[in-house]
CSV table of N, CA and C in Angstrom, one decimal:
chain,number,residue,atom,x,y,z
A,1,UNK,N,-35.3,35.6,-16.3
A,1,UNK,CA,-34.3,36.2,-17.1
A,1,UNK,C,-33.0,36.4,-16.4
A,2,UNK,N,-31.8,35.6,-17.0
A,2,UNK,CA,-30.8,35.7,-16.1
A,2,UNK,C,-29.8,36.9,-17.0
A,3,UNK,N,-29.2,37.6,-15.8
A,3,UNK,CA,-28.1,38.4,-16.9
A,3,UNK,C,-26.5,37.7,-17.5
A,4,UNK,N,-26.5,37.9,-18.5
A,4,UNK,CA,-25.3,37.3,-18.9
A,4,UNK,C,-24.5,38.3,-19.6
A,5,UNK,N,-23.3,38.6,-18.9
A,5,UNK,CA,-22.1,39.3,-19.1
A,5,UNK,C,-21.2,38.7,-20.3
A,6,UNK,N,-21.0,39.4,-21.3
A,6,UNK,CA,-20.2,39.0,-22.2
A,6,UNK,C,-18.8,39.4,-22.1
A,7,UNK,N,-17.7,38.7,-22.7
A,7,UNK,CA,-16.2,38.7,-22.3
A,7,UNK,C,-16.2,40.2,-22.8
A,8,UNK,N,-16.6,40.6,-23.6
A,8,UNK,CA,-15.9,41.9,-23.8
A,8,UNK,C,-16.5,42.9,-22.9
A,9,UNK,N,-17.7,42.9,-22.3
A,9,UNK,CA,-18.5,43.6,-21.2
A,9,UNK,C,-17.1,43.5,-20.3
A,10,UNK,N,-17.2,42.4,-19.6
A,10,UNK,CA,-16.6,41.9,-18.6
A,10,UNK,C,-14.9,42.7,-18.5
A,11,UNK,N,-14.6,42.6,-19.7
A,11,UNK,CA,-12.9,43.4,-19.7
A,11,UNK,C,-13.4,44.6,-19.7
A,12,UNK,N,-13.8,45.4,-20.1
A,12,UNK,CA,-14.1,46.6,-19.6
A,12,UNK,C,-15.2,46.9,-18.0
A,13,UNK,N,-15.7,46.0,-18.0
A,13,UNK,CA,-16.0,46.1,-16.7
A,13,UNK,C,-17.3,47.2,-16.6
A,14,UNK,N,-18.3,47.1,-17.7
A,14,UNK,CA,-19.5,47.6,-18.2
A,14,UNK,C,-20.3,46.8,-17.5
A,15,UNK,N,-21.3,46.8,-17.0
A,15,UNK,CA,-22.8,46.2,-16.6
A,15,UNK,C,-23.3,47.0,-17.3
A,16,UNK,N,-24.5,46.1,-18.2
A,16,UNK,CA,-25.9,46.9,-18.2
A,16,UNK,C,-26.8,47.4,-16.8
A,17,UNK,N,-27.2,48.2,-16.4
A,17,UNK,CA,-27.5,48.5,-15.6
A,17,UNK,C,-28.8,48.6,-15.2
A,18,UNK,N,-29.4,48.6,-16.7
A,18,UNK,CA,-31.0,48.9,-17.1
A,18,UNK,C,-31.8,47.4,-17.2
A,19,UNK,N,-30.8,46.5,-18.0
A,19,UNK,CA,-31.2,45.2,-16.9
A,19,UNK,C,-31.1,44.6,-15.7
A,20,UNK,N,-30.2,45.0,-15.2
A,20,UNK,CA,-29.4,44.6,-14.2
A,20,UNK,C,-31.1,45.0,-13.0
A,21,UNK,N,-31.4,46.4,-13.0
A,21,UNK,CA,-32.7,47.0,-12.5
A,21,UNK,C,-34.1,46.1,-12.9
A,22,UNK,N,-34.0,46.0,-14.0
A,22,UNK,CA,-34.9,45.3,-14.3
A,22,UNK,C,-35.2,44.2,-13.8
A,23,UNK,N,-34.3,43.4,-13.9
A,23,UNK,CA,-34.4,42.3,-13.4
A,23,UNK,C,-34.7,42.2,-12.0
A,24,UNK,N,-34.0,42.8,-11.1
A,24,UNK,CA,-34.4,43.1,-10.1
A,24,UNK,C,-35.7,43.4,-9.5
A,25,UNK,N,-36.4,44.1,-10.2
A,25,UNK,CA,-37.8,44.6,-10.2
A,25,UNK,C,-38.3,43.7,-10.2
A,26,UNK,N,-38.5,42.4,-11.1
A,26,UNK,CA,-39.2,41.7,-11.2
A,26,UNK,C,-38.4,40.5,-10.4
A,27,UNK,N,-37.4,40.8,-9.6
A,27,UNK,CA,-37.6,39.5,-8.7
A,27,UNK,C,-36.8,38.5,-9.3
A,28,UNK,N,-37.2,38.3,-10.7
A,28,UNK,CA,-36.3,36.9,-11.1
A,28,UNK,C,-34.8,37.2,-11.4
A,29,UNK,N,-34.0,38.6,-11.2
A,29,UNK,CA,-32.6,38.3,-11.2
A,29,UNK,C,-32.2,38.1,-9.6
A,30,UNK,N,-32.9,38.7,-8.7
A,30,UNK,CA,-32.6,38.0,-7.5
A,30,UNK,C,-32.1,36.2,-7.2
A,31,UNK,N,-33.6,35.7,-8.2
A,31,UNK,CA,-34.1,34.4,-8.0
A,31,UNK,C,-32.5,33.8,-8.9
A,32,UNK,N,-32.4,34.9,-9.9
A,32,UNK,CA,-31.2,34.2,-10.7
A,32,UNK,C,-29.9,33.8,-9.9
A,33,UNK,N,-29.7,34.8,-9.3
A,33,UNK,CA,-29.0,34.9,-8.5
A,33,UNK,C,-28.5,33.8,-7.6
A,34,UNK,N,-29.4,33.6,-7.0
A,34,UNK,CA,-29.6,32.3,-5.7
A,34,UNK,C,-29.2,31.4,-6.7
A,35,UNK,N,-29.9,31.3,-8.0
A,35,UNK,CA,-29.7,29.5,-8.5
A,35,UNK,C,-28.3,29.8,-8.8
A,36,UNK,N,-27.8,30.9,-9.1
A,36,UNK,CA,-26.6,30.8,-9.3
A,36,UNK,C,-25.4,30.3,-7.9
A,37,UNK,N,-26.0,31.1,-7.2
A,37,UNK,CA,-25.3,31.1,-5.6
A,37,UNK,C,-26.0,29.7,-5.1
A,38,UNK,N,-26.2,28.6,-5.5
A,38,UNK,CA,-26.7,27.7,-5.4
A,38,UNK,C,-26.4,26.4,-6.1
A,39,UNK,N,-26.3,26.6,-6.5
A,39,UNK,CA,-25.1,25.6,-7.7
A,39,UNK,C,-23.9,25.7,-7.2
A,40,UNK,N,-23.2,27.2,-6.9
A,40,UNK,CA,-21.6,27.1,-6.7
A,40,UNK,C,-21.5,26.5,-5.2
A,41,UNK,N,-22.8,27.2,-4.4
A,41,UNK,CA,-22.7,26.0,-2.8
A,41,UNK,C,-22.6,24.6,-3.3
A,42,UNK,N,-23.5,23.9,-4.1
A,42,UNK,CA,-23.5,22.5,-4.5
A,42,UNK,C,-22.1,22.2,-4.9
A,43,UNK,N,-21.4,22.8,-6.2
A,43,UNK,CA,-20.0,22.6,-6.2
A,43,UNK,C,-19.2,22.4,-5.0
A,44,UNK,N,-19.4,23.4,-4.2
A,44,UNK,CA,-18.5,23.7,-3.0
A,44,UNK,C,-18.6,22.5,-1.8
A,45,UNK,N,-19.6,22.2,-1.7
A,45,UNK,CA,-20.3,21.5,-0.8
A,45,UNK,C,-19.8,19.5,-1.5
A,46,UNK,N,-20.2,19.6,-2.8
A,46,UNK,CA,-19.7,18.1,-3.4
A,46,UNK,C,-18.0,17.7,-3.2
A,47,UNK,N,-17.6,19.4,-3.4
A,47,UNK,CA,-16.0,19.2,-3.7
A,47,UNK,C,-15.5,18.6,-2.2
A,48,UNK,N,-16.1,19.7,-1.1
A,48,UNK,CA,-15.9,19.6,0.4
A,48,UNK,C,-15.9,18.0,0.7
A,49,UNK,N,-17.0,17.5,0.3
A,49,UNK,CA,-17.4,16.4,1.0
A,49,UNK,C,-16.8,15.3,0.4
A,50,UNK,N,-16.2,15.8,-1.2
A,50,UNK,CA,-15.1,14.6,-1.7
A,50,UNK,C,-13.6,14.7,-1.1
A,51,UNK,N,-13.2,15.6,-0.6
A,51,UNK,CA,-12.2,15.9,0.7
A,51,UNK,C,-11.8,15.4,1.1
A,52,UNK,N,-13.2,15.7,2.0
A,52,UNK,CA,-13.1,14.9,3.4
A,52,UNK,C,-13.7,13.9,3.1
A,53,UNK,N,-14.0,13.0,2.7
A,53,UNK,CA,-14.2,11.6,1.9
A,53,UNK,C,-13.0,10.7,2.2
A,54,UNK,N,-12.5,11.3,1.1
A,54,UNK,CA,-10.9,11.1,0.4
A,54,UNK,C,-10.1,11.3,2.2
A,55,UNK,N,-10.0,12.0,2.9
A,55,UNK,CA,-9.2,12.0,4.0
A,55,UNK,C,-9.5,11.0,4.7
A,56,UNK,N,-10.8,10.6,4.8
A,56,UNK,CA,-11.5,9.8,6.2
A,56,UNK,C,-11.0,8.2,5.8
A,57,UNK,N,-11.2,7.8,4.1
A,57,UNK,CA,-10.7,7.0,3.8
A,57,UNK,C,-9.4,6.5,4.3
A,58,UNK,N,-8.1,7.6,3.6
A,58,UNK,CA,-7.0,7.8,4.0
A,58,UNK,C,-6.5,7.2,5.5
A,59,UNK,N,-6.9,8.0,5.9
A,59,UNK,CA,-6.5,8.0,7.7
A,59,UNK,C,-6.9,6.1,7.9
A,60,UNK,N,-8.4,5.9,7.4
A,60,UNK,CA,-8.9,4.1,7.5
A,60,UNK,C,-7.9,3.5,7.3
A,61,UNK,N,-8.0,3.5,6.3
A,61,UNK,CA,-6.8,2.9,5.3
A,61,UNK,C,-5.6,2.6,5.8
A,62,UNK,N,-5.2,3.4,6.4
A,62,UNK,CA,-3.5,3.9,6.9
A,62,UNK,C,-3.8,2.6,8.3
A,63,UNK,N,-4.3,2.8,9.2
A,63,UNK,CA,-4.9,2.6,10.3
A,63,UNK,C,-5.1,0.8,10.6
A,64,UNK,N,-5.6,0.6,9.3
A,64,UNK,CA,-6.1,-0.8,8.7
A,64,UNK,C,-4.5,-1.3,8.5
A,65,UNK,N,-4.0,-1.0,7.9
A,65,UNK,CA,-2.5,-0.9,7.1
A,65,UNK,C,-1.9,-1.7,8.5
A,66,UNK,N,-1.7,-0.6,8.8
A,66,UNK,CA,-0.7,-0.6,10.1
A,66,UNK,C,-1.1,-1.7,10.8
A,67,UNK,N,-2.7,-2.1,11.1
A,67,UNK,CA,-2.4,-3.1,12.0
A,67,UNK,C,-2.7,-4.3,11.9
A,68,UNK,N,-3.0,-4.1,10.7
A,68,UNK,CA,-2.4,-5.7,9.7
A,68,UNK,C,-1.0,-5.7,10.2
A,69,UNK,N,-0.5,-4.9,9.2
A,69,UNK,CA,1.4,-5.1,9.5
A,69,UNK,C,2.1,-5.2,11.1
A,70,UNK,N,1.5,-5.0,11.7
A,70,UNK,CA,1.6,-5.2,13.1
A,70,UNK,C,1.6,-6.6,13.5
A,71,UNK,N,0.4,-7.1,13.1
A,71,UNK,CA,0.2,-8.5,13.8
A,71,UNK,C,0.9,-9.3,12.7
A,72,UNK,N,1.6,-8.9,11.6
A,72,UNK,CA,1.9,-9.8,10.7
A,72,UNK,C,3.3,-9.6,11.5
A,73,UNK,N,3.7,-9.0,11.7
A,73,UNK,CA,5.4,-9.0,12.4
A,73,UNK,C,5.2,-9.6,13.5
A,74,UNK,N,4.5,-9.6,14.7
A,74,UNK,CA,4.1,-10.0,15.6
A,74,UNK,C,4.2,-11.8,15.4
A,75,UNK,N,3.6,-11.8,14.3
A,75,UNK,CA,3.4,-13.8,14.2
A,75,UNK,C,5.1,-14.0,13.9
A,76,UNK,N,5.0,-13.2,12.7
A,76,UNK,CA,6.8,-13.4,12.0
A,76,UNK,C,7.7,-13.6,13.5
A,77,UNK,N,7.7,-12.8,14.2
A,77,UNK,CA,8.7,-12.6,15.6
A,77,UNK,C,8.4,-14.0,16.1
A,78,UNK,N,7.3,-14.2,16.6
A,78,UNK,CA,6.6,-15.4,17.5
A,78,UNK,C,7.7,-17.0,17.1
A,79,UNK,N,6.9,-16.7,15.3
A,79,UNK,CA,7.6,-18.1,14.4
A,79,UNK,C,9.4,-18.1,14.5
A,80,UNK,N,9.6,-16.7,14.1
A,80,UNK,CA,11.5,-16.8,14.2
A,80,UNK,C,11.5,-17.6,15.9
A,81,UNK,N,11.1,-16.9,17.0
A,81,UNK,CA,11.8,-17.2,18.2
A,81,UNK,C,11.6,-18.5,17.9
A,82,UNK,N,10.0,-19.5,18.3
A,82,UNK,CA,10.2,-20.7,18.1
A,82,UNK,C,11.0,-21.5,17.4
A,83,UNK,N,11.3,-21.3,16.1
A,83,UNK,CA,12.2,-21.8,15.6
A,83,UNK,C,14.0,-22.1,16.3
A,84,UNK,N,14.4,-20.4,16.7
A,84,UNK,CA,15.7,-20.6,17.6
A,84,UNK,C,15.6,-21.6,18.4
A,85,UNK,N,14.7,-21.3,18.9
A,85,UNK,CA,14.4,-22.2,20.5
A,85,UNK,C,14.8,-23.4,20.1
A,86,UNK,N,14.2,-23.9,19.1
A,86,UNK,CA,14.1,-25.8,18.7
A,86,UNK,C,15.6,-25.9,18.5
A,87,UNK,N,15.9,-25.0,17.1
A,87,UNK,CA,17.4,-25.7,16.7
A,87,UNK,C,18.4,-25.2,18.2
A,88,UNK,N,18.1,-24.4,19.2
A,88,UNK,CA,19.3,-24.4,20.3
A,88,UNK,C,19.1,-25.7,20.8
A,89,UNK,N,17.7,-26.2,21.3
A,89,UNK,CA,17.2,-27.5,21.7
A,89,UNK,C,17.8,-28.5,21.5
A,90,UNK,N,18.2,-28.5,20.3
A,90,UNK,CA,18.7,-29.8,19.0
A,90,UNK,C,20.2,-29.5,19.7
A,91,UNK,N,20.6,-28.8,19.2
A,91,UNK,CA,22.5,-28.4,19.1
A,91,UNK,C,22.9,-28.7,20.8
A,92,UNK,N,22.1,-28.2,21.6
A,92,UNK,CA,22.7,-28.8,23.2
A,92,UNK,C,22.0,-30.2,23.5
A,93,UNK,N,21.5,-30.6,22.7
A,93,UNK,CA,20.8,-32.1,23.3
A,93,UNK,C,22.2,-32.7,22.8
A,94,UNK,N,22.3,-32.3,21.4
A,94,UNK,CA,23.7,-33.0,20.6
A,94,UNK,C,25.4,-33.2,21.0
A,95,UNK,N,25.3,-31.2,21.6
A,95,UNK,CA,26.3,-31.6,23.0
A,95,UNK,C,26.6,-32.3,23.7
A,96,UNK,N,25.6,-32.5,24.6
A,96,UNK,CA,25.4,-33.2,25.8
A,96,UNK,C,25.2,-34.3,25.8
A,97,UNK,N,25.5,-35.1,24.5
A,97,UNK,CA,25.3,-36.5,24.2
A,97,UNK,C,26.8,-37.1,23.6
A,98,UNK,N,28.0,-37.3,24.6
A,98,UNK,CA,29.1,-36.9,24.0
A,98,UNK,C,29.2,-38.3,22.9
A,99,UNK,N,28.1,-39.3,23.2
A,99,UNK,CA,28.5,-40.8,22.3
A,99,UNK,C,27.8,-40.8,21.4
A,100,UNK,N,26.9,-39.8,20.7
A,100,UNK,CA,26.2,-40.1,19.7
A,100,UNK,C,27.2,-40.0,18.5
A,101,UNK,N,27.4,-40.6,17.5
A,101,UNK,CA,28.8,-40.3,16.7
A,101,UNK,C,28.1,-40.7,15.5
A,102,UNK,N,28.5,-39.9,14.7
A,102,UNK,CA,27.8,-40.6,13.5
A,102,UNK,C,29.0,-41.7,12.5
A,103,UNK,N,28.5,-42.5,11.6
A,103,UNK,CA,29.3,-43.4,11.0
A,103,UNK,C,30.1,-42.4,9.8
A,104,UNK,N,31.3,-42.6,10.1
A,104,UNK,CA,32.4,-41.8,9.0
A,104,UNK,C,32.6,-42.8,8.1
A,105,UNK,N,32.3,-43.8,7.6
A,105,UNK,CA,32.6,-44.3,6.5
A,105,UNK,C,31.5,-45.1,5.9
A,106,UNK,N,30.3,-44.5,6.3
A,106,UNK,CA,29.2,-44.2,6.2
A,106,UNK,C,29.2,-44.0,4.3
A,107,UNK,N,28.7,-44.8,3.6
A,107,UNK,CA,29.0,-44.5,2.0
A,107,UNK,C,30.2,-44.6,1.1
A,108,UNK,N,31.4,-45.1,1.7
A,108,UNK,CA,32.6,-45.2,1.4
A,108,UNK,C,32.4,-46.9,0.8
A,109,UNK,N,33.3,-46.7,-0.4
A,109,UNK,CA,33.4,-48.2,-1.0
A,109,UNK,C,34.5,-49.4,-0.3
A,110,UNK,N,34.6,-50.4,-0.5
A,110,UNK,CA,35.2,-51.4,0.6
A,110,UNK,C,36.8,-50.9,-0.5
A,111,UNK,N,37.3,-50.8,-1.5
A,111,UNK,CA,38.3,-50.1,-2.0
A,111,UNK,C,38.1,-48.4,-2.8
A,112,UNK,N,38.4,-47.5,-2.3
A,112,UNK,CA,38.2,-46.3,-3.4
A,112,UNK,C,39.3,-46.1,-3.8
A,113,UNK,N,40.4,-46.5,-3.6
A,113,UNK,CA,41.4,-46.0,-4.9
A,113,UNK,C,41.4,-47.1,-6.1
A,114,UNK,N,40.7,-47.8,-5.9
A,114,UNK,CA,40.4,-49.3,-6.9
A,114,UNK,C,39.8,-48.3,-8.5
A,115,UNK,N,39.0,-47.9,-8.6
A,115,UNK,CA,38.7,-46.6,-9.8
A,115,UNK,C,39.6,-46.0,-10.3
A,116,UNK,N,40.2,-45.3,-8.9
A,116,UNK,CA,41.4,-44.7,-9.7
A,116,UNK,C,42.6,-45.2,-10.1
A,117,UNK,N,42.8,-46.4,-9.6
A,117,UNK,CA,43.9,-47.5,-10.7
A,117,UNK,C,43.6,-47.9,-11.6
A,118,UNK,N,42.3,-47.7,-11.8
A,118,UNK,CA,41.9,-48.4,-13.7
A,118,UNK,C,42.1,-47.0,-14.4
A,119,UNK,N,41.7,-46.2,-13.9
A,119,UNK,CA,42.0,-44.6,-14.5
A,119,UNK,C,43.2,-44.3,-14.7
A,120,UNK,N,44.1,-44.6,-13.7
A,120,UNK,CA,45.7,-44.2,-14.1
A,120,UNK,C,46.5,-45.0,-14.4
A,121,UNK,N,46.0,-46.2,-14.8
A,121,UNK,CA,46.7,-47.3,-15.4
A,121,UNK,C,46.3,-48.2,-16.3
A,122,UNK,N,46.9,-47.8,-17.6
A,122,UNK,CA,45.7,-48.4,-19.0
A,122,UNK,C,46.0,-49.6,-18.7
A,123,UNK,N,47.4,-50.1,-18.4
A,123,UNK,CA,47.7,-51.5,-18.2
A,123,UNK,C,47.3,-52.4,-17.6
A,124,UNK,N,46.8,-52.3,-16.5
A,124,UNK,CA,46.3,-52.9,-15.6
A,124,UNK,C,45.1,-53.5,-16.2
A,125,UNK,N,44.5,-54.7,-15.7
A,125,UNK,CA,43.8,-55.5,-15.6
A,125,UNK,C,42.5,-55.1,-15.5
């Protein structure tokens, strides 16, 4: 037999007291007691351990994070230098080669103002 305080007991701040003894006598409001104080440890103890759960995660997580992101910048750095390196490679080989010349008329038609005389002159032929 557990005792159960009713809201309006409780605002006034009445215990039965004749159960309250009674109960006790026989042991099972003790017993109630514990299951009570026994349950709120289980709360306490579930809530605790979803906590620190939740923290241990956290911290992993964070930890994992970072050193992904670490070696992903690490490669990124690696790839950028290699790359400078080549095109500096390129640009002083190109220096240093003062006859390599490329063709400047390279795509140019054997007349190009020849279009633009049919364009600016209906007359013409």
């Amino acid at each position: 037999m557990c005792i159960t305080i009713t809201p309006k007991e409780k605002k006034k701040g009445i215990i039965k007291t004749r159960k309250l003894l009674t109960a006790l006598q026989r042991n099972k409001g003790i017993f109630c007691i514990k299951k009570i104080m026994n349950k709120n440890n289980t709360i306490i103890a579930g809530v605790l351990g979803l906590v620190v759960g939740l923290g241990v995660g956290y911290w992993y997580g964070g930890q994992r994070a970072s050193k992904q992101a670490y070696e992903k910048a690490v490669s990124d750095i690696k790839a950028q230098q290699e790359e400078i390196a080549k095109k500096a490679g390129e640009d002083a080989a190109d220096k240093a080669n003062p006859f390599k010349v490329e063709n400047p008329l390279e795509g140019v038609k054997a007349n190009p103002f020849s279009d633009a005389k049919k364009a600016l002159n209906p007359f013409a032929d």
